[in-house]
Amino acid sequence: VQLQASGGGLVQAGDSLRLSCTASGLIFSDYVMAWFRQAPGKEREFVGTISWNSVATYYADFVEGRFTLSRDNAKNTVYLQMNNLKSEDTAVYYCAAGFLTGARLSAAYDNDRVYNYWGQGTQVTVSS
């Protein structure tokens, strides 16, 4: 299984970026897809999760409506649209795939230990 994240870069505060994560080696539509991030010197933190059918999405509180998750199961790809970026969004962003359904999803979506596969990360740097 491989998860290939892309789309990171250096932007200014207030700008937008769209991250992509393309999966191979798994039945993409069976998996919940998530994004986490890790800033220098900090723990990895949850950003957002989207269910296999896009019906359910969950976001961290700090997103504050600025980020939107979507997925295209035909392309095995999940997207994270990030708008109004702030300097504190600077981090390496990781995508992850988890086999989570129903109650387990709603209970554990922000727990990185429940995700089975991880991408290599893409750097997002926001200058103020």
Short mmCIF file of N, CA and C in Angstrom, two decimals:
data_model
loop_
_atom_site.label_atom_id
_atom_site.label_comp_id
_atom_site.label_asym_id
_atom_site.label_seq_id
_atom_site.Cartn_x
_atom_site.Cartn_y
_atom_site.Cartn_z
N VAL A 1 0.85 -1.19 0.00
CA VAL A 1 0.00 0.00 0.00
C VAL A 1 0.89 1.24 0.00
N GLN A 2 0.52 2.19 -0.83
CA GLN A 2 1.23 3.47 -0.87
C GLN A 2 0.25 4.62 -0.86
N LEU A 3 0.57 5.63 -0.08
CA LEU A 3 -0.18 6.87 -0.07
C LEU A 3 0.80 7.97 -0.45
N GLN A 4 0.50 8.66 -1.52
CA GLN A 4 1.39 9.69 -2.05
C GLN A 4 0.75 11.05 -1.87
N ALA A 5 1.30 11.84 -0.94
CA ALA A 5 0.77 13.18 -0.69
C ALA A 5 1.53 14.19 -1.52
N SER A 6 0.81 15.21 -1.97
CA SER A 6 1.43 16.28 -2.75
C SER A 6 0.64 17.56 -2.58
N GLY A 7 1.20 18.65 -3.10
CA GLY A 7 0.49 19.92 -3.10
C GLY A 7 0.98 20.93 -2.09
N GLY A 8 1.91 20.53 -1.23
CA GLY A 8 2.43 21.47 -0.26
C GLY A 8 3.28 22.54 -0.92
N GLY A 9 3.66 23.52 -0.14
CA GLY A 9 4.50 24.59 -0.68
C GLY A 9 4.63 25.74 0.29
N LEU A 10 5.23 26.80 -0.20
CA LEU A 10 5.43 28.03 0.58
C LEU A 10 4.43 29.07 0.09
N VAL A 11 3.59 29.53 1.01
CA VAL A 11 2.59 30.54 0.68
C VAL A 11 2.58 31.62 1.74
N GLN A 12 1.85 32.68 1.46
CA GLN A 12 1.70 33.75 2.43
C GLN A 12 0.41 33.57 3.22
N ALA A 13 0.38 34.17 4.39
CA ALA A 13 -0.83 34.13 5.21
C ALA A 13 -2.01 34.66 4.40
N GLY A 14 -3.14 33.95 4.51
CA GLY A 14 -4.33 34.31 3.75
C GLY A 14 -4.48 33.59 2.43
N ASP A 15 -3.41 32.97 1.98
CA ASP A 15 -3.46 32.22 0.72
C ASP A 15 -4.13 30.87 0.89
N SER A 16 -4.26 30.16 -0.22
CA SER A 16 -4.88 28.84 -0.23
C SER A 16 -3.93 27.81 -0.82
N LEU A 17 -4.14 26.57 -0.41
CA LEU A 17 -3.44 25.44 -0.99
C LEU A 17 -4.40 24.27 -1.04
N ARG A 18 -4.19 23.38 -2.01
CA ARG A 18 -4.95 22.14 -2.04
C ARG A 18 -3.97 20.97 -2.00
N LEU A 19 -4.07 20.20 -0.97
CA LEU A 19 -3.26 19.00 -0.85
C LEU A 19 -4.01 17.82 -1.47
N SER A 20 -3.26 16.92 -2.06
CA SER A 20 -3.82 15.70 -2.63
C SER A 20 -3.10 14.49 -2.04
N CYS A 21 -3.81 13.41 -1.96
CA CYS A 21 -3.21 12.15 -1.51
C CYS A 21 -3.81 11.04 -2.36
N THR A 22 -2.95 10.39 -3.12
CA THR A 22 -3.39 9.31 -4.00
C THR A 22 -2.93 7.98 -3.44
N ALA A 23 -3.84 7.05 -3.36
CA ALA A 23 -3.56 5.75 -2.77
C ALA A 23 -3.46 4.67 -3.84
N SER A 24 -2.65 3.68 -3.55
CA SER A 24 -2.56 2.51 -4.41
C SER A 24 -2.34 1.28 -3.53
N GLY A 25 -2.75 0.14 -4.06
CA GLY A 25 -2.54 -1.10 -3.31
C GLY A 25 -3.63 -1.43 -2.31
N LEU A 26 -4.71 -0.68 -2.33
CA LEU A 26 -5.82 -0.96 -1.44
C LEU A 26 -7.12 -0.63 -2.17
N ILE A 27 -8.22 -1.12 -1.61
CA ILE A 27 -9.53 -0.77 -2.16
C ILE A 27 -9.92 0.55 -1.52
N PHE A 28 -9.65 1.62 -2.23
CA PHE A 28 -9.73 2.97 -1.68
C PHE A 28 -11.09 3.25 -1.05
N SER A 29 -12.14 2.81 -1.71
CA SER A 29 -13.48 3.13 -1.22
C SER A 29 -13.84 2.39 0.06
N ASP A 30 -13.01 1.47 0.50
CA ASP A 30 -13.23 0.78 1.77
C ASP A 30 -12.70 1.57 2.96
N TYR A 31 -11.91 2.61 2.68
CA TYR A 31 -11.15 3.27 3.73
C TYR A 31 -11.60 4.69 4.00
N VAL A 32 -11.62 5.01 5.27
CA VAL A 32 -11.71 6.39 5.72
C VAL A 32 -10.34 7.03 5.46
N MET A 33 -10.36 8.27 5.02
CA MET A 33 -9.12 8.98 4.75
C MET A 33 -9.01 10.19 5.67
N ALA A 34 -7.82 10.38 6.18
CA ALA A 34 -7.60 11.46 7.14
C ALA A 34 -6.34 12.23 6.80
N TRP A 35 -6.27 13.43 7.34
CA TRP A 35 -5.06 14.24 7.31
C TRP A 35 -4.67 14.57 8.74
N PHE A 36 -3.40 14.43 9.00
CA PHE A 36 -2.79 14.87 10.24
C PHE A 36 -1.66 15.83 9.89
N ARG A 37 -1.16 16.52 10.88
CA ARG A 37 -0.03 17.40 10.62
C ARG A 37 0.90 17.41 11.82
N GLN A 38 2.14 17.75 11.55
CA GLN A 38 3.12 17.84 12.63
C GLN A 38 4.02 19.04 12.38
N ALA A 39 3.97 19.95 13.31
CA ALA A 39 4.83 21.13 13.26
C ALA A 39 6.14 20.84 13.99
N PRO A 40 7.19 21.56 13.69
CA PRO A 40 8.47 21.32 14.35
C PRO A 40 8.36 21.41 15.87
N GLY A 41 8.85 20.39 16.55
CA GLY A 41 8.84 20.39 18.01
C GLY A 41 7.49 20.08 18.65
N LYS A 42 6.52 19.72 17.81
CA LYS A 42 5.19 19.45 18.35
C LYS A 42 4.75 18.03 18.02
N GLU A 43 3.74 17.56 18.74
CA GLU A 43 3.16 16.26 18.48
C GLU A 43 2.34 16.31 17.18
N ARG A 44 2.21 15.15 16.56
CA ARG A 44 1.34 15.06 15.40
C ARG A 44 -0.10 15.30 15.85
N GLU A 45 -0.86 16.06 15.06
CA GLU A 45 -2.24 16.36 15.45
C GLU A 45 -3.20 16.11 14.30
N PHE A 46 -4.40 15.80 14.67
CA PHE A 46 -5.47 15.52 13.72
C PHE A 46 -5.91 16.80 13.02
N VAL A 47 -6.18 16.69 11.72
CA VAL A 47 -6.70 17.82 10.94
C VAL A 47 -8.14 17.53 10.51
N GLY A 48 -8.38 16.42 9.84
CA GLY A 48 -9.71 16.10 9.37
C GLY A 48 -9.80 14.69 8.84
N THR A 49 -11.03 14.19 8.78
CA THR A 49 -11.30 12.83 8.29
C THR A 49 -12.54 12.86 7.43
N ILE A 50 -12.53 12.04 6.38
CA ILE A 50 -13.69 11.91 5.52
C ILE A 50 -14.03 10.43 5.38
N SER A 51 -15.31 10.12 5.50
CA SER A 51 -15.73 8.73 5.40
C SER A 51 -15.61 8.22 3.98
N TRP A 52 -15.78 6.92 3.82
CA TRP A 52 -15.56 6.30 2.52
C TRP A 52 -16.48 6.87 1.44
N ASN A 53 -17.69 7.25 1.83
CA ASN A 53 -18.68 7.72 0.86
C ASN A 53 -18.88 9.24 0.92
N SER A 54 -17.98 9.93 1.63
CA SER A 54 -18.01 11.39 1.76
C SER A 54 -19.19 11.93 2.54
N VAL A 55 -19.98 11.06 3.11
CA VAL A 55 -21.15 11.51 3.87
C VAL A 55 -20.73 12.19 5.17
N ALA A 56 -19.71 11.65 5.81
CA ALA A 56 -19.29 12.18 7.11
C ALA A 56 -17.90 12.80 7.00
N THR A 57 -17.79 13.99 7.54
CA THR A 57 -16.49 14.64 7.67
C THR A 57 -16.34 15.17 9.09
N TYR A 58 -15.12 15.10 9.57
CA TYR A 58 -14.82 15.60 10.91
C TYR A 58 -13.57 16.46 10.80
N TYR A 59 -13.56 17.54 11.55
CA TYR A 59 -12.43 18.46 11.50
C TYR A 59 -11.98 18.82 12.91
N ALA A 60 -10.71 19.13 13.02
CA ALA A 60 -10.20 19.65 14.28
C ALA A 60 -10.77 21.05 14.52
N ASP A 61 -10.82 21.43 15.77
CA ASP A 61 -11.40 22.74 16.11
C ASP A 61 -10.64 23.89 15.46
N PHE A 62 -9.33 23.74 15.33
CA PHE A 62 -8.55 24.85 14.79
C PHE A 62 -8.84 25.12 13.31
N VAL A 63 -9.50 24.19 12.63
CA VAL A 63 -9.81 24.40 11.22
C VAL A 63 -10.76 25.58 11.05
N GLU A 64 -11.72 25.71 11.93
CA GLU A 64 -12.62 26.87 11.96
C GLU A 64 -13.23 27.17 10.59
N GLY A 65 -13.60 26.14 9.85
CA GLY A 65 -14.26 26.32 8.57
C GLY A 65 -13.34 26.70 7.43
N ARG A 66 -12.05 26.71 7.64
CA ARG A 66 -11.11 27.13 6.60
C ARG A 66 -10.72 25.98 5.67
N PHE A 67 -10.81 24.76 6.14
CA PHE A 67 -10.38 23.59 5.36
C PHE A 67 -11.59 22.77 4.96
N THR A 68 -11.47 22.13 3.79
CA THR A 68 -12.54 21.25 3.30
C THR A 68 -11.94 19.97 2.74
N LEU A 69 -12.47 18.88 3.21
CA LEU A 69 -12.07 17.56 2.71
C LEU A 69 -13.01 17.12 1.60
N SER A 70 -12.44 16.44 0.61
CA SER A 70 -13.24 15.79 -0.42
C SER A 70 -12.46 14.59 -0.93
N ARG A 71 -13.14 13.73 -1.63
CA ARG A 71 -12.47 12.57 -2.18
C ARG A 71 -13.11 12.16 -3.49
N ASP A 72 -12.30 11.53 -4.32
CA ASP A 72 -12.75 11.00 -5.60
C ASP A 72 -12.36 9.53 -5.60
N ASN A 73 -13.31 8.68 -5.32
CA ASN A 73 -12.99 7.25 -5.23
C ASN A 73 -12.59 6.66 -6.58
N ALA A 74 -13.04 7.25 -7.65
CA ALA A 74 -12.65 6.77 -8.98
C ALA A 74 -11.17 7.04 -9.25
N LYS A 75 -10.63 8.05 -8.59
CA LYS A 75 -9.22 8.41 -8.77
C LYS A 75 -8.35 8.00 -7.58
N ASN A 76 -8.97 7.34 -6.61
CA ASN A 76 -8.24 6.92 -5.40
C ASN A 76 -7.53 8.09 -4.72
N THR A 77 -8.20 9.21 -4.71
CA THR A 77 -7.55 10.43 -4.22
C THR A 77 -8.44 11.17 -3.23
N VAL A 78 -7.81 11.68 -2.19
CA VAL A 78 -8.46 12.55 -1.22
C VAL A 78 -7.79 13.91 -1.29
N TYR A 79 -8.60 14.95 -1.08
CA TYR A 79 -8.12 16.32 -1.18
C TYR A 79 -8.37 17.06 0.12
N LEU A 80 -7.46 17.97 0.42
CA LEU A 80 -7.64 18.88 1.55
C LEU A 80 -7.47 20.29 1.01
N GLN A 81 -8.58 20.98 0.85
CA GLN A 81 -8.55 22.37 0.41
C GLN A 81 -8.37 23.24 1.64
N MET A 82 -7.31 24.02 1.65
CA MET A 82 -7.00 24.87 2.79
C MET A 82 -7.04 26.33 2.36
N ASN A 83 -7.93 27.07 2.96
CA ASN A 83 -8.09 28.49 2.65
C ASN A 83 -7.71 29.35 3.85
N ASN A 84 -7.43 30.60 3.58
CA ASN A 84 -7.10 31.54 4.65
C ASN A 84 -6.03 30.96 5.59
N LEU A 85 -4.96 30.51 4.99
CA LEU A 85 -3.91 29.88 5.78
C LEU A 85 -3.26 30.87 6.73
N LYS A 86 -2.87 30.33 7.88
CA LYS A 86 -2.22 31.12 8.91
C LYS A 86 -0.81 30.58 9.15
N SER A 87 0.03 31.37 9.75
CA SER A 87 1.40 30.93 10.01
C SER A 87 1.41 29.68 10.89
N GLU A 88 0.44 29.57 11.77
CA GLU A 88 0.39 28.41 12.66
C GLU A 88 -0.04 27.12 11.94
N ASP A 89 -0.41 27.22 10.67
CA ASP A 89 -0.71 26.03 9.87
C ASP A 89 0.57 25.40 9.29
N THR A 90 1.68 26.06 9.48
CA THR A 90 2.95 25.53 9.00
C THR A 90 3.25 24.19 9.65
N ALA A 91 3.42 23.16 8.83
CA ALA A 91 3.65 21.81 9.33
C ALA A 91 3.88 20.88 8.15
N VAL A 92 4.28 19.67 8.48
CA VAL A 92 4.25 18.59 7.49
C VAL A 92 2.88 17.93 7.60
N TYR A 93 2.21 17.81 6.47
CA TYR A 93 0.87 17.24 6.44
C TYR A 93 0.94 15.81 5.93
N TYR A 94 0.31 14.92 6.68
CA TYR A 94 0.32 13.49 6.36
C TYR A 94 -1.10 13.01 6.08
N CYS A 95 -1.25 12.21 5.03
CA CYS A 95 -2.53 11.56 4.84
C CYS A 95 -2.45 10.14 5.40
N ALA A 96 -3.62 9.65 5.77
CA ALA A 96 -3.69 8.32 6.38
C ALA A 96 -4.97 7.64 5.95
N ALA A 97 -4.92 6.32 5.89
CA ALA A 97 -6.08 5.51 5.53
C ALA A 97 -6.41 4.58 6.68
N GLY A 98 -7.69 4.52 7.02
CA GLY A 98 -8.11 3.66 8.12
C GLY A 98 -9.35 2.88 7.77
N PHE A 99 -9.39 1.64 8.23
CA PHE A 99 -10.56 0.81 7.99
C PHE A 99 -11.47 0.97 9.20
N LEU A 100 -12.28 2.01 9.14
CA LEU A 100 -13.15 2.38 10.26
C LEU A 100 -14.58 2.47 9.76
N THR A 101 -15.48 1.91 10.52
CA THR A 101 -16.87 2.00 10.12
C THR A 101 -17.73 2.41 11.32
N GLY A 102 -18.84 3.00 10.99
CA GLY A 102 -19.89 3.27 11.95
C GLY A 102 -19.46 3.92 13.24
N ALA A 103 -19.76 3.25 14.32
CA ALA A 103 -19.52 3.82 15.64
C ALA A 103 -18.04 4.01 15.91
N ARG A 104 -17.21 3.12 15.36
CA ARG A 104 -15.77 3.25 15.59
C ARG A 104 -15.25 4.51 14.92
N LEU A 105 -15.77 4.84 13.78
CA LEU A 105 -15.35 6.06 13.11
C LEU A 105 -15.69 7.27 13.94
N SER A 106 -16.94 7.37 14.37
CA SER A 106 -17.36 8.56 15.11
C SER A 106 -16.67 8.66 16.46
N ALA A 107 -16.20 7.53 16.99
CA ALA A 107 -15.56 7.53 18.30
C ALA A 107 -14.06 7.78 18.23
N ALA A 108 -13.44 7.42 17.11
CA ALA A 108 -11.97 7.38 17.11
C ALA A 108 -11.33 8.08 15.92
N TYR A 109 -12.07 8.91 15.21
CA TYR A 109 -11.56 9.47 13.97
C TYR A 109 -10.31 10.32 14.16
N ASP A 110 -10.10 10.87 15.35
CA ASP A 110 -8.96 11.75 15.56
C ASP A 110 -7.78 11.05 16.24
N ASN A 111 -7.87 9.75 16.35
CA ASN A 111 -6.83 8.96 17.00
C ASN A 111 -5.91 8.36 15.94
N ASP A 112 -4.66 8.80 15.89
CA ASP A 112 -3.79 8.35 14.81
C ASP A 112 -3.52 6.85 14.88
N ARG A 113 -3.73 6.23 16.03
CA ARG A 113 -3.43 4.81 16.16
C ARG A 113 -4.43 3.92 15.42
N VAL A 114 -5.56 4.45 15.01
CA VAL A 114 -6.55 3.62 14.33
C VAL A 114 -6.36 3.60 12.82
N TYR A 115 -5.42 4.38 12.33
CA TYR A 115 -5.19 4.44 10.89
C TYR A 115 -4.11 3.43 10.51
N ASN A 116 -4.38 2.71 9.43
CA ASN A 116 -3.55 1.58 9.06
C ASN A 116 -2.35 1.95 8.19
N TYR A 117 -2.55 2.95 7.34
CA TYR A 117 -1.51 3.30 6.38
C TYR A 117 -1.28 4.80 6.37
N TRP A 118 -0.02 5.18 6.13
CA TRP A 118 0.37 6.59 6.17
C TRP A 118 1.19 6.96 4.94
N GLY A 119 0.99 8.19 4.49
CA GLY A 119 1.81 8.73 3.42
C GLY A 119 3.08 9.33 3.97
N GLN A 120 3.90 9.85 3.08
CA GLN A 120 5.22 10.34 3.47
C GLN A 120 5.21 11.79 3.94
N GLY A 121 4.14 12.49 3.73
CA GLY A 121 4.05 13.87 4.19
C GLY A 121 4.40 14.88 3.12
N THR A 122 3.78 16.04 3.20
CA THR A 122 4.08 17.15 2.32
C THR A 122 4.18 18.42 3.16
N GLN A 123 5.21 19.21 2.91
CA GLN A 123 5.48 20.38 3.73
C GLN A 123 4.62 21.56 3.31
N VAL A 124 3.98 22.16 4.29
CA VAL A 124 3.24 23.41 4.08
C VAL A 124 3.89 24.47 4.95
N THR A 125 4.31 25.55 4.33
CA THR A 125 4.93 26.65 5.05
C THR A 125 4.17 27.92 4.74
N VAL A 126 3.69 28.57 5.79
CA VAL A 126 2.91 29.79 5.63
C VAL A 126 3.68 30.94 6.27
N SER A 127 4.04 31.90 5.45
CA SER A 127 4.79 33.05 5.97
C SER A 127 3.81 34.16 6.34
N SER A 128 4.12 34.84 7.42
CA SER A 128 3.22 35.90 7.90
C SER A 128 3.65 37.26 7.39
#
